[in-house]
Amino acid sequence: MSDPAFLQIRDLTVGYGGNRVLDALSLEVCEGEFVALLGASGCGKTTLLRTIAGFADPSEGEVVLAGSDITRRPPDRRGMALVFQSYALWPHMTVAQTIGYGLKLRRVAKPEIARRVAEMQALLGLEGLQERKPAQLSGGQRQRVALGRALAIEPQVLLLDEPLSNLDARVRLTLRHEIRALQSRLGITAVHVTHDREEAMVMADRIVLIDRGRIAQAGTPDRVYNHPASAFVAAFMGAENVLELRGTVTGQDVHLAAGAANAPAAVPVHGRNLTSGRFEARFRSEAAVLLPADAAPVDGALDLVGVVRTVSYPGGLWRHLVVIGDRDIHVDAAVAHPPGTPVTVRVPSSALFLFDAAPTASPPPSSP
Amino acid sequence: MRPPMSQRLLALALVLPALLTILLFFVAPLGASVTGAFSLDGDFTLSNFGKSFELYSSDILFTLCIAGLSTGVIGALAVSIGGYLTLGENPLAVAVLRWLYRWPLFIPFIVVGQILRTFLARNGLMNNILIAGGLLTPLQTTSFLDWRGIVIAFVWKQTPFVALLVAGAMASVDRGTLEAARNLGASRLRILLEILLPQVYTTLAVGLILSFVTMMSVLSVPLMINAQSPTMLTADIAFRINAYGDYGVANALGLISLLMTAGAAAIYLRHAARERAR
């Protein structure tokens, strides 16, 4: 990662009709880095990928690759290879013809093409399938062929558009690791579009979360998972339990006021930009601890009181639906607490994500 | 388990009207025509075929060449039109072409013959335009009312039909397959020939064979544009019947055209079967 700006996207704006899909989005990708573009459907992540590949025209902004502006360069002259969600294999071509097509276009000599195709087949576990056509391959094999077609031309950037979402779960898990291992072995810069959080977490060096055409947060999987920059990121990264709290920020601590269902607590600010008043609190069901209703309070954790409504067993841990005031939250625990049990839900400060509540209809903030 | 007798009779009763229609109006006349080709004054004979080849072998060859050449040109044009409609990047040009190319579909062959007769004649509109444009002098002009006129008429009339089928098939091809090739560095011409065309090949073949059969059966165009020898078999068949009442030779010539179109269909079917077996 010597060059800090191998692929640069600057203030990119893309729209279809009057609909603005990407809104002045900027992103830098280092050489050899694996970046996952993560977001819900329609957030603009595929449009961003297609714009990088040259299949969508930006109305503003530029795409710079290795120092040269490629914004208006046609897709066939960008040195990038795109892997499609639908595989987009050519039904009339064999595996060998498909993998070798990009080399044929580059006028590589036939023996050299044959050597590289064989190499790709070995790399991707497609040995012996060179004469097969797409209809005679399984889904996983098809996606491997599509990957081989893209990698055979040794692209500067590998673009992956949800390449695993049409595969069944087991094949998907294997291919995740294979793609990642191949990418690091070949040292290719990769941009991977996905709506699957876990896929992005295990594959990428860096996750770029996109929301309505803008970057919501970019960072290492660990950073995005444990330090979400906004309520949207926290929710997308699995912190689905949401509560509204009030509190005041003093120095390095946030003092959470006692509410109908929570005891007062003091938690560290963790460098977050919070203003006193109403907060949106989010946490993951597995990050909270279920305790008896009369558990003694401890420092640096938020205690919530509630009653178990239902309990189910999805495997591993018991999942409890706990009623806290007017909210329902999920809490996982190793032992089951029967419905009707009064409980204390303890959320450690490190797992409690606090954000300023949305300004809609907010009362004037109380002064500290 | 076999269905009960009453149900089978009902099924037969249901298909009977269609079956009778086919037998009465299609199989019977065809059979009469085929047997008519082999009979003279009620006796079995091959003399109708002998006469056909003796008098019209150059016309048989002419017909085959004209229909074959036209089919080739129609195929090339239809693929170009469909390809541009699918891969063209100028939205205005694509819209104009999409609107324009279908027009000849709605014009009958006889009108096509009429239009081109006045257009292609020695002192027709085409030469007048070329002279006015300074591209030709009046002495250099020639009439296109010969084999070239027939080919132009057939191509003009049949290209939209094949282009319509091919463009429809091309539009339903997964665009990802085109983008994948583009992404690897393929030019649009390569994409058309190596990615798009192979995926619509069957549709193109069907369109061309239907066109070939249509052209083999058109009488008006050769009569209006090419009133000379050699000419197409349809004109010969009409002549045998109208001038001599010679149904035997007319039937034999009809059977020969039928074998030519069947040959085209057979080549296609064999090719399609081989493709499927691969």
XYZ file of C-alpha atoms in Angstrom:
646
model
C 0.000 0.000 0.000
C 2.806 2.373 -0.950
C 0.647 4.670 -3.086
C -2.008 6.160 -0.859
C -4.286 7.108 -3.733
C -4.191 4.369 -6.350
C -7.886 4.759 -7.116
C -9.379 8.112 -6.278
C -13.013 9.075 -6.526
C -13.569 12.793 -6.134
C -16.944 14.463 -5.577
C -18.696 11.958 -7.799
C -22.310 12.802 -8.603
C -24.382 10.396 -10.689
C -28.086 10.600 -11.437
C -30.657 8.801 -13.543
C -33.315 11.204 -14.764
C -33.964 13.626 -11.949
C -32.955 11.076 -9.342
C -29.554 11.690 -7.762
C -28.036 8.296 -6.943
C -24.564 9.384 -5.851
C -24.130 12.737 -4.179
C -20.630 14.275 -4.327
C -19.090 11.064 -3.073
C -15.327 10.891 -2.489
C -13.301 7.789 -1.750
C -9.679 6.718 -1.947
C -8.557 3.139 -2.396
C -4.936 2.112 -1.848
C -3.077 -0.260 -4.123
C -3.673 -3.873 -3.099
C -6.494 -2.936 -0.764
C -9.780 -4.866 -0.549
C -12.615 -2.414 -0.040
C -16.214 -3.494 0.515
C -19.018 -1.119 -0.447
C -21.782 -2.040 1.950
C -25.340 -0.782 1.956
C -29.001 -1.566 1.506
C -30.452 -2.026 -1.993
C -30.805 1.272 -3.802
C -28.174 3.071 -1.721
C -25.975 3.677 -4.770
C -23.229 1.130 -4.155
C -23.703 -0.670 -7.480
C -23.934 2.666 -9.299
C -20.611 3.659 -7.729
C -19.047 0.413 -8.944
C -20.499 0.832 -12.447
C -19.229 4.400 -12.569
C -15.742 3.216 -11.633
C -16.031 0.586 -14.403
C -17.223 3.196 -16.915
C -20.776 1.934 -17.434
C -22.411 4.940 -15.784
C -21.597 8.568 -16.584
C -21.084 10.935 -13.678
C -22.538 14.427 -14.063
C -19.823 15.802 -11.784
C -16.620 14.650 -10.171
C -13.812 12.460 -11.414
C -12.332 8.993 -11.201
C -8.530 8.889 -11.091
C -6.569 5.653 -11.485
C -2.838 5.593 -10.795
C -2.627 9.337 -11.315
C -4.542 9.586 -14.602
C -8.079 10.865 -14.958
C -10.226 8.081 -16.418
C -13.638 9.694 -15.830
C -14.511 9.851 -19.543
C -12.534 6.840 -20.684
C -14.702 4.074 -22.240
C -15.130 0.906 -20.172
C -12.964 -1.147 -22.537
C -9.899 1.037 -21.838
C -9.805 1.204 -18.081
C -7.777 -1.867 -17.180
C -10.483 -2.973 -14.783
C -12.336 -6.247 -14.653
C -15.885 -6.504 -13.421
C -17.469 -9.642 -11.981
C -21.256 -9.587 -12.271
C -23.918 -10.766 -9.878
C -25.568 -12.711 -12.723
C -22.116 -14.140 -13.718
C -22.835 -12.833 -17.263
C -21.127 -15.827 -18.827
C -21.439 -16.297 -22.567
C -23.696 -19.304 -23.181
C -21.989 -20.219 -26.461
C -18.433 -20.245 -25.136
C -16.584 -22.961 -23.269
C -14.783 -22.381 -19.987
C -11.432 -22.131 -21.777
C -12.765 -19.723 -24.416
C -14.373 -17.570 -21.735
C -11.298 -17.297 -19.533
C -9.082 -16.708 -22.567
C -11.332 -14.109 -24.239
C -9.715 -11.043 -22.689
C -6.276 -12.366 -23.666
C -7.475 -13.004 -27.219
C -8.626 -9.384 -27.373
C -5.123 -8.367 -26.282
C -3.668 -10.412 -29.161
C -1.760 -12.704 -26.830
C -0.259 -15.684 -28.690
C -2.337 -18.878 -28.618
C 0.120 -21.062 -26.646
C 0.420 -18.291 -24.063
C -3.389 -18.052 -23.804
C -3.606 -21.820 -23.308
C -0.942 -21.635 -20.575
C -2.681 -18.776 -18.752
C -6.103 -20.433 -19.039
C -4.699 -23.636 -17.555
C -3.101 -21.595 -14.784
C -6.412 -19.880 -14.013
C -8.245 -23.197 -14.024
C -5.751 -24.614 -11.533
C -5.989 -21.493 -9.390
C -9.788 -21.642 -9.311
C -10.273 -25.394 -9.074
C -11.722 -25.699 -12.572
C -9.380 -28.403 -13.870
C -10.874 -30.680 -16.498
C -13.823 -28.375 -17.190
C -12.257 -26.425 -20.073
C -14.647 -27.847 -22.699
C -17.807 -27.282 -20.659
C -20.308 -24.560 -21.441
C -22.004 -22.495 -18.720
C -25.176 -24.592 -18.830
C -23.116 -27.623 -17.771
C -21.625 -25.935 -14.689
C -22.875 -25.486 -11.129
C -23.475 -22.003 -9.713
C -20.192 -21.995 -7.826
C -18.275 -23.159 -10.895
C -19.924 -20.467 -12.997
C -18.868 -17.749 -10.614
C -15.338 -19.185 -10.580
C -15.270 -19.018 -14.388
C -16.472 -15.404 -14.235
C -13.703 -14.708 -11.738
C -11.158 -16.449 -13.964
C -12.290 -14.386 -16.950
C -11.751 -11.220 -14.909
C -8.412 -12.241 -13.374
C -6.882 -13.642 -16.572
C -6.252 -10.154 -17.963
C -4.410 -9.196 -14.751
C -6.536 -6.106 -14.176
C -5.294 -3.163 -12.154
C -8.565 -3.148 -10.278
C -10.989 -6.012 -9.722
C -14.597 -4.906 -9.335
C -17.025 -7.356 -7.748
C -20.759 -6.648 -7.990
C -22.440 -8.870 -5.391
C -20.691 -11.882 -6.898
C -21.843 -14.273 -4.190
C -25.480 -13.343 -3.687
C -26.882 -15.870 -6.189
C -25.044 -18.802 -4.621
C -26.294 -21.120 -1.931
C -25.032 -20.536 1.589
C -22.280 -23.155 1.772
C -20.733 -22.321 -1.598
C -20.875 -18.665 -0.642
C -18.846 -19.230 2.526
C -16.145 -21.142 0.635
C -15.950 -18.631 -2.199
C -15.653 -15.711 0.226
C -12.401 -17.063 1.521
C -11.198 -18.141 -1.899
C -11.741 -14.709 -3.413
C -10.070 -13.014 -0.477
C -7.100 -15.402 -0.555
C -6.691 -14.965 -4.322
C -6.853 -11.209 -4.047
C -4.141 -11.015 -1.422
C -2.009 -13.567 -3.251
C -2.210 -11.654 -6.543
C -1.995 -8.280 -4.810
C -4.893 -6.899 -6.849
C -6.839 -3.862 -5.717
C -10.437 -4.946 -5.235
C -13.727 -3.125 -4.774
C -16.517 -5.420 -3.668
C -20.192 -4.460 -3.552
C -22.389 -6.332 -1.097
C -25.438 -5.925 1.095
C -24.239 -8.731 3.384
C -22.614 -7.317 6.509
C -20.824 -10.505 7.477
C -19.462 -10.942 3.944
C -18.050 -7.417 4.034
C -16.594 -8.003 7.526
C -14.718 -11.206 6.689
C -13.512 -10.194 3.222
C -12.552 -6.541 3.362
C -9.607 -4.547 4.663
C -11.907 -1.587 4.805
C -15.672 -1.236 4.790
C -17.355 1.744 3.174
C -20.936 2.025 4.314
C -23.120 3.888 1.850
C -26.448 5.474 2.656
C -28.531 7.356 0.070
C -25.605 8.119 -2.208
C -23.204 9.271 0.484
C -20.582 7.557 2.611
C -22.012 6.977 6.073
C -18.730 5.643 7.450
C -15.493 4.167 6.123
C -13.061 2.191 8.207
C -11.707 -1.202 9.158
C -14.356 -3.845 9.897
C -13.431 -3.661 13.585
C -13.724 0.122 13.656
C -17.077 0.233 11.851
C -18.459 -2.586 13.975
C -17.381 -1.257 17.359
C -17.403 2.473 16.751
C -20.293 3.236 14.424
C -20.311 6.890 13.410
C -24.071 7.237 13.224
C -27.283 5.563 14.291
C -27.687 4.358 10.697
C -24.298 2.642 10.742
C -24.978 1.121 14.168
C -28.319 -0.246 12.985
C -26.835 -1.573 9.736
C -24.012 -3.234 11.647
C -26.505 -5.136 13.774
C -27.168 -2.873 16.783
C -30.913 -3.215 16.337
C -31.987 -2.574 19.940
C -32.895 1.066 20.236
C -33.848 3.182 23.251
C -34.269 6.863 23.877
C -32.311 8.283 26.826
C -31.629 11.719 28.237
C -28.368 12.903 29.657
C -25.710 15.540 29.990
C -22.154 15.559 28.713
C -19.556 16.689 31.260
C -15.877 16.429 30.322
C -15.101 12.815 29.398
C -18.365 11.338 30.724
C -21.952 11.158 29.682
C -24.308 11.164 32.643
C -27.448 9.331 31.671
C -30.465 10.473 33.652
C -32.716 7.933 35.332
C -35.772 7.121 33.277
C -38.899 5.064 33.672
C -36.976 1.894 32.860
C -33.344 2.714 33.538
C -31.153 3.579 36.487
C -28.824 6.587 36.214
C -25.418 5.748 34.774
C -22.178 7.401 33.769
C -20.391 6.143 30.650
C -17.274 7.486 28.895
C -17.781 9.733 25.861
C -15.367 7.567 23.770
C -14.491 10.574 21.640
C -18.030 10.853 20.340
C -19.477 14.197 19.407
C -22.505 14.378 21.682
C -24.551 17.302 22.942
C -26.531 17.147 26.151
C -30.211 16.384 25.750
C -31.906 13.400 24.133
C -29.833 10.487 22.902
C -30.579 7.537 20.684
C -28.970 4.512 22.365
C -28.273 1.358 20.357
C -26.752 -1.992 21.284
C -26.550 -5.555 19.979
C -28.599 -8.332 21.510
C -25.472 -10.402 22.246
C -23.642 -7.467 23.866
C -26.137 -7.089 26.731
C -26.237 -9.291 29.839
C -29.391 -10.617 31.463
C -29.285 -10.402 35.263
C -31.802 -10.887 38.092
C -34.017 -7.873 38.706
C -32.260 -7.056 42.005
C -28.681 -7.102 40.663
C -26.420 -4.521 42.267
C -25.415 -1.687 39.903
C -21.807 -1.393 38.667
C -19.812 1.479 37.207
C -19.534 2.010 33.455
C -22.658 0.120 32.452
C -26.263 0.991 31.787
C -28.881 -1.041 33.671
C -32.357 -1.367 32.232
C -35.274 -2.966 34.031
C -37.823 -5.011 32.195
C -39.785 -8.202 31.936
C -39.113 -11.173 29.650
C -41.988 -11.610 27.237
C -40.887 -14.520 25.040
C -37.859 -16.740 24.756
C -36.714 -18.774 21.774
C -33.701 -20.850 20.836
C -32.160 -19.989 17.438
C -29.043 -22.020 18.339
C -26.066 -21.193 20.573
C -27.741 -18.678 22.854
C -31.321 -18.182 24.053
C -32.969 -15.157 22.532
C -35.196 -13.164 24.872
C -37.696 -10.521 23.945
C -37.642 -8.120 26.885
C -40.136 -5.309 27.410
C -38.357 -2.148 28.616
C -40.889 0.608 29.236
C -42.649 1.070 25.866
C -39.896 -0.645 23.871
C -39.172 -4.246 22.992
C -35.544 -5.315 22.826
C -33.727 -8.573 22.132
C -31.164 -9.959 24.543
C -29.188 -13.190 24.110
C -28.194 -15.256 27.141
C -26.617 -18.644 27.782
C -29.462 -19.699 30.071
C -33.156 -19.279 29.394
C -35.249 -16.930 31.553
C -38.893 -17.945 31.399
C -41.498 -15.441 30.153
C -42.751 -13.175 32.935
C -39.388 -13.021 34.738
C -38.439 -9.485 35.878
C -34.851 -8.875 34.730
C -32.095 -6.294 34.650
C -30.517 -5.839 31.204
C -26.952 -4.615 31.641
C -25.282 -2.940 28.654
C -21.509 -2.375 29.094
C -20.436 1.123 28.071
C -18.166 -0.250 25.325
C -21.192 -1.895 23.674
C -23.549 1.057 24.162
C -23.669 3.308 21.109
C -24.967 6.798 21.843
C -25.971 9.353 19.243
C -27.715 12.680 19.439
C -31.385 12.020 18.848
C -32.780 13.169 15.515
C -33.696 16.860 15.792
C -37.332 16.328 14.745
C -39.725 17.658 17.381
C -36.907 17.820 19.914
C -37.504 19.864 23.084
C -34.893 22.519 23.913
C -31.794 20.816 25.351
C -31.454 21.101 29.083
C -28.349 23.064 30.056
C -25.673 21.169 31.964
C -53.462 -45.662 -16.920
C -55.304 -45.276 -20.204
C -58.177 -42.817 -20.212
C -61.633 -44.346 -20.688
C -62.954 -44.831 -24.220
C -65.491 -41.999 -24.032
C -62.776 -39.515 -23.123
C -60.588 -40.587 -25.988
C -63.481 -40.170 -28.400
C -64.149 -36.722 -27.003
C -60.499 -35.790 -27.492
C -60.679 -36.988 -31.086
C -63.904 -35.024 -31.648
C -62.198 -31.900 -30.334
C -59.252 -32.069 -32.756
C -61.354 -33.268 -35.689
C -62.366 -29.854 -37.116
C -58.746 -28.658 -37.155
C -57.549 -31.954 -38.573
C -60.190 -31.933 -41.323
C -59.345 -28.349 -42.253
C -55.688 -29.272 -42.661
C -56.470 -32.426 -44.629
C -59.032 -30.786 -46.876
C -57.410 -27.443 -47.605
C -53.723 -28.226 -47.292
C -52.765 -31.871 -47.577
C -55.225 -32.700 -50.372
C -54.250 -29.832 -52.721
C -50.564 -30.458 -52.032
C -51.028 -34.153 -52.758
C -52.916 -33.349 -55.984
C -50.161 -30.998 -57.029
C -47.434 -33.554 -56.282
C -49.198 -36.358 -58.136
C -49.997 -33.905 -60.931
C -46.264 -33.326 -61.352
C -45.804 -37.010 -62.101
C -48.681 -37.519 -64.484
C -49.385 -36.773 -68.141
C -52.770 -37.665 -69.577
C -53.425 -39.860 -66.548
C -50.196 -41.906 -66.795
C -47.246 -41.872 -64.424
C -44.324 -40.083 -66.037
C -41.183 -38.086 -65.332
C -41.539 -36.100 -68.538
C -42.813 -32.987 -66.695
C -39.523 -32.870 -64.812
C -37.582 -33.552 -67.996
C -39.267 -30.610 -69.670
C -38.791 -28.439 -66.597
C -35.045 -29.005 -66.491
C -34.725 -28.734 -70.261
C -36.527 -25.392 -70.467
C -35.967 -23.859 -67.080
C -32.691 -25.117 -65.575
C -31.160 -21.635 -65.919
C -34.230 -20.184 -64.156
C -33.914 -22.744 -61.342
C -30.307 -21.688 -60.846
C -31.264 -17.998 -61.171
C -34.006 -18.400 -58.555
C -31.648 -20.146 -56.156
C -28.949 -17.489 -56.626
C -31.362 -14.540 -56.274
C -33.057 -15.953 -53.165
C -29.700 -17.007 -51.676
C -28.001 -13.673 -52.367
C -31.000 -11.741 -51.028
C -31.071 -13.900 -47.901
C -27.386 -13.172 -47.296
C -27.793 -9.426 -47.739
C -30.957 -9.413 -45.587
C -29.091 -11.284 -42.845
C -26.193 -8.827 -42.886
C -28.485 -5.791 -42.830
C -30.809 -7.231 -40.159
C -27.856 -7.997 -37.889
C -26.468 -4.493 -38.446
C -29.809 -2.879 -37.629
C -30.453 -5.096 -34.597
C -26.875 -4.591 -33.451
C -27.112 -0.842 -33.692
C -30.443 -0.820 -31.852
C -28.866 -2.889 -29.060
C -25.352 -1.467 -28.871
C -25.798 2.051 -30.280
C -24.803 4.782 -27.887
C -26.428 7.743 -29.600
C -29.991 7.709 -28.212
C -31.346 9.947 -30.985
C -29.928 7.796 -33.793
C -31.252 4.648 -32.113
C -34.730 6.185 -31.734
C -34.834 7.339 -35.369
C -33.675 3.949 -36.654
C -36.181 2.134 -34.450
C -38.957 4.269 -35.890
C -37.835 4.057 -39.512
C -36.773 0.507 -40.135
C -40.183 -1.143 -39.823
C -41.942 0.851 -42.514
C -41.442 -1.543 -45.466
C -43.129 -4.273 -43.373
C -46.485 -2.672 -44.100
C -46.033 -2.319 -47.847
C -47.226 -5.203 -50.082
C -44.783 -6.823 -52.528
C -46.745 -5.578 -55.544
C -46.390 -1.995 -54.314
C -42.674 -2.570 -53.647
C -42.374 -3.772 -57.256
C -44.254 -0.708 -58.480
C -42.174 1.740 -56.429
C -38.852 0.216 -57.432
C -39.840 -0.039 -61.104
C -40.125 3.731 -61.300
C -37.139 4.238 -59.025
C -34.624 1.925 -60.681
C -35.463 2.401 -64.370
C -32.886 3.884 -66.744
C -34.651 7.260 -66.639
C -36.005 6.606 -63.162
C -35.727 8.625 -59.987
C -32.469 7.067 -58.770
C -30.532 7.864 -61.935
C -32.091 11.332 -62.123
C -30.858 12.045 -58.617
C -27.395 10.733 -59.446
C -27.279 12.870 -62.613
C -28.557 15.938 -60.764
C -25.896 15.331 -58.139
C -23.239 15.261 -60.860
C -22.270 11.676 -60.049
C -23.342 10.301 -63.429
C -23.844 11.649 -66.946
C -27.056 10.638 -68.756
C -24.976 8.393 -71.046
C -23.558 6.394 -68.129
C -26.942 5.508 -66.693
C -28.109 1.910 -66.767
C -31.354 0.330 -65.779
C -31.372 -1.696 -62.592
C -34.503 -3.522 -63.725
C -32.849 -6.949 -63.894
C -31.583 -9.389 -61.262
C -30.233 -6.464 -59.229
C -33.701 -4.937 -59.087
C -35.193 -8.172 -57.741
C -32.499 -8.417 -55.067
C -33.015 -4.773 -54.089
C -36.798 -5.285 -53.877
C -36.496 -8.445 -51.772
C -33.944 -6.913 -49.446
C -35.947 -3.731 -49.086
C -39.100 -5.624 -48.215
C -37.732 -8.491 -46.103
C -34.944 -6.827 -44.064
C -37.390 -5.167 -41.619
C -39.062 -8.495 -40.917
C -35.815 -10.273 -40.041
C -34.489 -7.182 -38.243
C -37.651 -7.098 -36.132
C -37.136 -10.703 -35.003
C -33.385 -10.297 -34.488
C -33.693 -6.986 -32.625
C -36.291 -8.530 -30.322
C -34.021 -11.459 -29.548
C -31.044 -9.153 -29.048
C -33.010 -6.986 -26.629
C -33.674 -10.001 -24.422
C -30.006 -11.009 -24.213
C -28.537 -10.456 -20.716
C -26.841 -7.062 -21.022
C -24.286 -8.246 -18.497
C -22.830 -10.570 -21.144
C -22.276 -7.530 -23.403
C -20.874 -5.409 -20.608
C -18.538 -8.190 -19.529
C -17.031 -8.271 -23.025
C -16.832 -4.473 -23.179
C -15.184 -4.483 -19.783
C -12.506 -6.895 -21.026
C -11.749 -4.538 -23.894
C -13.921 -5.747 -26.788
C -14.961 -3.176 -29.423
C -18.640 -2.903 -30.277
C -18.173 -4.668 -33.612
C -16.512 -7.600 -31.848
C -19.271 -7.688 -29.256
C -21.845 -7.803 -32.056
C -20.125 -10.621 -33.928
C -18.669 -12.685 -31.086
C -21.065 -12.180 -28.164
C -24.428 -10.899 -29.378
C -24.838 -12.711 -32.705
C -24.105 -16.234 -31.392
C -26.777 -15.731 -28.734
C -29.475 -14.826 -31.296
C -28.262 -17.145 -34.031
C -31.330 -19.414 -33.880
C -33.727 -16.498 -34.243
C -31.714 -15.113 -37.156
C -31.784 -18.513 -38.892
C -35.551 -18.836 -38.438
C -36.112 -15.317 -39.793
C -33.880 -15.948 -42.800
C -35.529 -19.255 -43.674
C -38.994 -17.713 -43.441
C -37.748 -14.882 -45.663
C -36.202 -17.345 -48.119
C -39.516 -19.202 -48.404
C -41.421 -15.929 -48.849
C -39.078 -14.762 -51.604
C -39.358 -18.110 -53.380
C -43.111 -17.575 -53.609
C -43.328 -13.942 -54.739
C -44.662 -13.511 -58.258
C -45.234 -9.770 -58.497
C -41.629 -8.625 -58.036
C -40.058 -10.710 -60.840
C -42.986 -9.867 -63.142
C -42.766 -6.130 -62.522
C -39.012 -5.673 -62.297
C -37.478 -8.389 -64.426
C -39.633 -8.990 -67.495
C -36.876 -10.922 -69.265
C -35.027 -14.216 -69.178
C -33.689 -15.725 -66.954
C -36.372 -15.063 -64.391
C -37.692 -16.636 -61.231
C -39.629 -19.892 -61.056
C -42.831 -18.203 -59.884
C -42.989 -16.289 -63.158
C -42.405 -19.543 -65.095
C -45.161 -21.355 -63.202
C -47.609 -18.538 -63.915
C -46.550 -18.543 -67.558
C -47.017 -22.339 -67.982
C -50.540 -22.117 -66.614
C -51.669 -18.838 -68.198
C -50.155 -19.366 -71.646
C -50.420 -23.150 -72.101
C -52.710 -24.476 -69.373
C -49.781 -26.838 -68.729
C -50.434 -27.887 -65.137
C -48.006 -30.827 -65.316
C -44.876 -28.714 -65.825
C -46.242 -26.035 -63.479
C -46.654 -28.684 -60.761
C -43.175 -30.041 -61.432
C -41.674 -26.538 -61.136
C -43.677 -26.011 -57.936
C -42.297 -29.230 -56.515
C -38.772 -28.139 -57.412
C -39.252 -24.842 -55.507
C -40.660 -26.809 -52.613
C -37.561 -29.015 -52.560
C -35.356 -25.918 -52.582
C -37.096 -24.393 -49.571
C -37.180 -27.770 -47.830
C -33.438 -27.989 -48.456
C -32.907 -24.655 -46.709
C -35.024 -25.814 -43.775
C -33.157 -29.133 -43.590
C -29.762 -27.410 -43.493
C -31.018 -25.303 -40.615
C -32.543 -28.242 -38.724
C -29.359 -30.304 -39.053
C -27.302 -27.393 -37.822
C -29.658 -26.750 -34.904
C -29.593 -30.424 -33.888
C -25.786 -30.419 -33.941
C -25.730 -27.263 -31.821
C -28.037 -28.869 -29.275
C -25.979 -32.054 -29.161
C -22.793 -30.149 -28.323
